[in-house]
Coordinates of C-alpha atoms in Angstrom, one line a residue:
X14 CA 97.3 69.3 35.3
X15 CA 95.5 67.2 32.7
X16 CA 96.3 63.9 34.4
X17 CA 95.1 65.1 37.8
X18 CA 91.8 66.3 36.3
X19 CA 91.3 62.9 34.6
X20 CA 92.0 61.1 37.9
X21 CA 89.6 63.3 39.8
X22 CA 86.9 62.7 37.2
X23 CA 87.4 58.9 37.4
X24 CA 87.2 58.7 41.2
X25 CA 83.4 59.1 41.5
X26 CA 82.8 56.4 38.8
X27 CA 85.1 54.0 40.7
X28 CA 83.2 54.6 44.0
X29 CA 79.8 54.3 42.4
X30 CA 80.3 50.8 41.0
X31 CA 81.0 49.2 44.4
X32 CA 78.0 51.0 45.9
X33 CA 75.7 49.7 43.1
X34 CA 77.0 46.1 43.8
X35 CA 76.4 46.4 47.5
X36 CA 72.9 47.8 46.8
X37 CA 72.2 44.9 44.4
X38 CA 73.4 42.3 46.9
X39 CA 71.3 43.9 49.7
X40 CA 68.2 43.9 47.5
X41 CA 68.7 40.2 46.6
X42 CA 69.2 39.3 50.2
X43 CA 66.1 41.1 51.1
X44 CA 64.1 39.4 48.4
X45 CA 65.3 36.0 49.4
X46 CA 64.4 36.7 53.0
X47 CA 60.9 37.8 52.0
X48 CA 60.4 34.7 49.8
X49 CA 61.4 32.4 52.7
X50 CA 59.4 34.3 55.3
X51 CA 56.2 34.3 53.3
X52 CA 56.6 30.6 52.3
X53 CA 56.6 29.9 56.0
X54 CA 53.6 32.2 56.5
X55 CA 51.7 30.2 53.9
X56 CA 52.7 27.0 55.6
X57 CA 51.5 28.3 59.0
X58 CA 48.1 29.1 57.7
X59 CA 47.8 25.9 55.7
X60 CA 48.3 23.7 58.8
X61 CA 45.4 25.4 60.6
X62 CA 42.3 23.1 60.8
X63 CA 40.5 22.6 57.5
X64 CA 36.7 22.6 57.4
X65 CA 34.7 20.3 55.2
X66 CA 31.8 22.0 53.4
X67 CA 29.1 19.5 53.0
X68 CA 29.8 17.0 50.2
X69 CA 32.5 19.2 48.5
X70 CA 35.6 17.2 47.7
X71 CA 37.9 20.0 48.6
X72 CA 37.9 21.4 52.2
X73 CA 37.8 25.1 53.2
X74 CA 41.3 26.1 54.4
X75 CA 43.3 29.2 55.3
X76 CA 46.0 28.2 52.9
X77 CA 44.5 30.4 50.1
X78 CA 44.5 33.4 52.5
X79 CA 48.2 33.0 52.8
X80 CA 48.6 32.9 49.0
X81 CA 46.4 35.9 48.6
X82 CA 48.3 38.0 51.1
X83 CA 51.6 36.9 49.7
X84 CA 50.6 38.0 46.2
X85 CA 49.4 41.4 47.4
X86 CA 52.4 42.1 49.5
X87 CA 55.3 40.8 47.4
X88 CA 54.2 41.3 43.8
X89 CA 54.4 38.8 41.0
X90 CA 58.0 37.5 40.9
X91 CA 58.6 37.3 44.6
X92 CA 55.2 35.9 45.4
X93 CA 55.6 33.2 42.7
X94 CA 59.0 32.3 44.1
X95 CA 57.6 32.1 47.6
X96 CA 54.7 29.9 46.5
X97 CA 57.1 27.7 44.5
X98 CA 59.3 27.2 47.6
X99 CA 56.3 26.3 49.7
X100 CA 55.1 23.7 47.2
X101 CA 58.6 22.3 46.7
X102 CA 59.0 21.8 50.5
X103 CA 55.6 20.2 50.7
X104 CA 56.1 17.9 47.8
X105 CA 59.5 16.9 49.3
X106 CA 57.6 15.4 52.3
X107 CA 57.2 18.1 54.9
X108 CA 53.5 18.1 56.1
X109 CA 52.7 21.7 55.3
X110 CA 49.7 21.3 53.0
X111 CA 46.1 21.4 54.2
X112 CA 45.2 18.6 56.6
X113 CA 48.8 17.7 57.0
X114 CA 49.2 16.6 53.4
X115 CA 52.7 16.1 52.0
X116 CA 54.6 14.4 49.3
X117 CA 53.9 13.8 45.6
X118 CA 50.9 11.7 46.6
X119 CA 49.0 15.0 47.1
X120 CA 49.0 15.3 43.3
X121 CA 46.4 12.5 43.2
X122 CA 44.1 14.3 45.7
X123 CA 40.9 16.2 44.5
X124 CA 42.6 19.5 45.7
X125 CA 45.7 19.0 43.5
X126 CA 44.4 21.4 41.0
X127 CA 44.2 24.1 43.6
X128 CA 47.7 23.4 44.8
X129 CA 49.2 23.7 41.3
X130 CA 47.0 26.7 40.6
X131 CA 48.6 28.6 43.4
X132 CA 51.6 29.3 41.1
X133 CA 49.7 31.1 38.3
X134 CA 47.5 32.8 40.9
X135 CA 50.6 34.3 42.6
X136 CA 52.1 35.4 39.3
X137 CA 48.9 36.9 37.9
X138 CA 47.4 38.5 41.0
X139 CA 50.8 39.7 42.3
X140 CA 51.9 41.3 39.1
X141 CA 48.5 42.9 38.4
X142 CA 48.2 44.2 42.0
X143 CA 51.4 46.2 41.7
X144 CA 50.6 47.2 38.1
X145 CA 47.0 48.3 38.7
X146 CA 47.7 50.2 41.9
X147 CA 50.9 51.9 40.7
X148 CA 49.3 55.2 39.6
X149 CA 46.0 55.2 41.4
X150 CA 45.6 58.0 43.9
X151 CA 42.3 57.5 45.6
X152 CA 42.0 54.9 48.4
X153 CA 38.8 53.5 46.9
X154 CA 40.3 53.1 43.4
X155 CA 43.4 51.5 44.8
X156 CA 41.4 49.0 46.9
X157 CA 39.1 48.2 43.9
X158 CA 42.0 47.6 41.5
X159 CA 43.7 45.4 44.0
X160 CA 40.5 43.3 44.3
X161 CA 40.4 43.1 40.5
X162 CA 43.9 41.8 40.4
X163 CA 43.0 39.1 42.9
X164 CA 39.9 38.2 40.9
X165 CA 41.9 37.7 37.7
X166 CA 44.2 35.3 39.5
X167 CA 41.2 33.6 41.2
X168 CA 39.6 32.8 37.8
X169 CA 42.7 30.9 36.8
X170 CA 43.0 29.2 40.3
X171 CA 39.4 28.1 40.1
X172 CA 39.9 26.7 36.6
X173 CA 42.8 24.7 37.9
X174 CA 40.8 23.5 40.9
X175 CA 37.9 22.4 38.6
X176 CA 40.3 20.5 36.4
X177 CA 41.8 18.8 39.4
X178 CA 38.5 17.6 40.8
X179 CA 37.5 16.3 37.3
X180 CA 40.7 14.3 36.9
X181 CA 41.3 13.0 40.5
X182 CA 37.7 12.9 41.9
X183 CA 36.2 11.8 38.5
X184 CA 33.6 14.5 38.7
X185 CA 31.7 15.9 35.8
X186 CA 32.4 19.5 34.8
X187 CA 29.0 20.6 36.2
X188 CA 29.6 18.9 39.5
X189 CA 33.2 20.2 39.8
X190 CA 32.0 23.7 38.8
X191 CA 29.3 23.7 41.4
X192 CA 31.7 22.5 44.1
X193 CA 34.2 25.3 43.2
X194 CA 31.4 27.9 43.4
X195 CA 30.9 27.0 47.0
X196 CA 34.2 28.7 47.8
X197 CA 33.4 32.0 46.0
X198 CA 31.9 33.9 49.0
X199 CA 34.6 32.7 51.3
X200 CA 37.3 33.6 48.8
X201 CA 35.8 37.1 48.5
X202 CA 36.3 37.6 52.2
X203 CA 39.8 36.2 52.0
X204 CA 40.6 38.4 49.1
X205 CA 39.3 41.5 50.9
X206 CA 41.4 40.7 53.9
X207 CA 44.4 40.1 51.7
X208 CA 44.0 43.5 49.9
X209 CA 43.6 45.4 53.2
X210 CA 46.8 43.7 54.6
X211 CA 48.7 44.1 51.3
X212 CA 48.0 47.8 50.9
X213 CA 48.7 48.5 54.5
X214 CA 52.1 46.7 54.4
X215 CA 53.1 48.3 51.1
X216 CA 52.1 51.8 52.4
X217 CA 54.2 51.2 55.5
X218 CA 57.1 49.8 53.5
X219 CA 57.2 51.6 50.1
X220 CA 60.5 50.1 49.3
X221 CA 58.7 46.8 48.7
X222 CA 57.2 48.3 45.5
X223 CA 60.3 50.0 44.4
X224 CA 62.3 46.8 44.7
X225 CA 59.9 44.8 42.7
X226 CA 61.4 44.2 39.2

């Protein structure tokens, strides 16, 4: 009797372990798929026509909209991985940067700072977007906190962009700062769109938030 009781007590534990392994593999596969899909999404928006804004060294692109949406939808870790994949493929030679840019030569362009700043933006904005909106209940508060998350990332992204223009375009800090400020109204619009998309997607697929580790 004692042996049979022990065997019956061990059976649930034996079946639970394979289930956890399957769930972990499924979650990993889902994360990898999302990372790849959103890297392609960023690339698709990046190759849309860029617009030069007066004498600003860096053009207006939809590339940043893709970064913003990716951060809001995926959260910090997956968004950072997705942006890293996008950058690696672009630096490897595939023309998926703004204006068809590709290769390591883009690191010498005035917009190099923004390219490199995409990584910390994704990490900061994505992490804070999930953290700030985790316990908010009202729609207005959730929207506002998601915007704040984007703003925190945008500050770092802008700092990287200014540094890139100073180094590669040989601009003074004041000139680079003024050039960066031209994008603020446009980025506010992009950020608002990204928050609306991100919150809608996460509401439709709550498993996205629960899977974020």
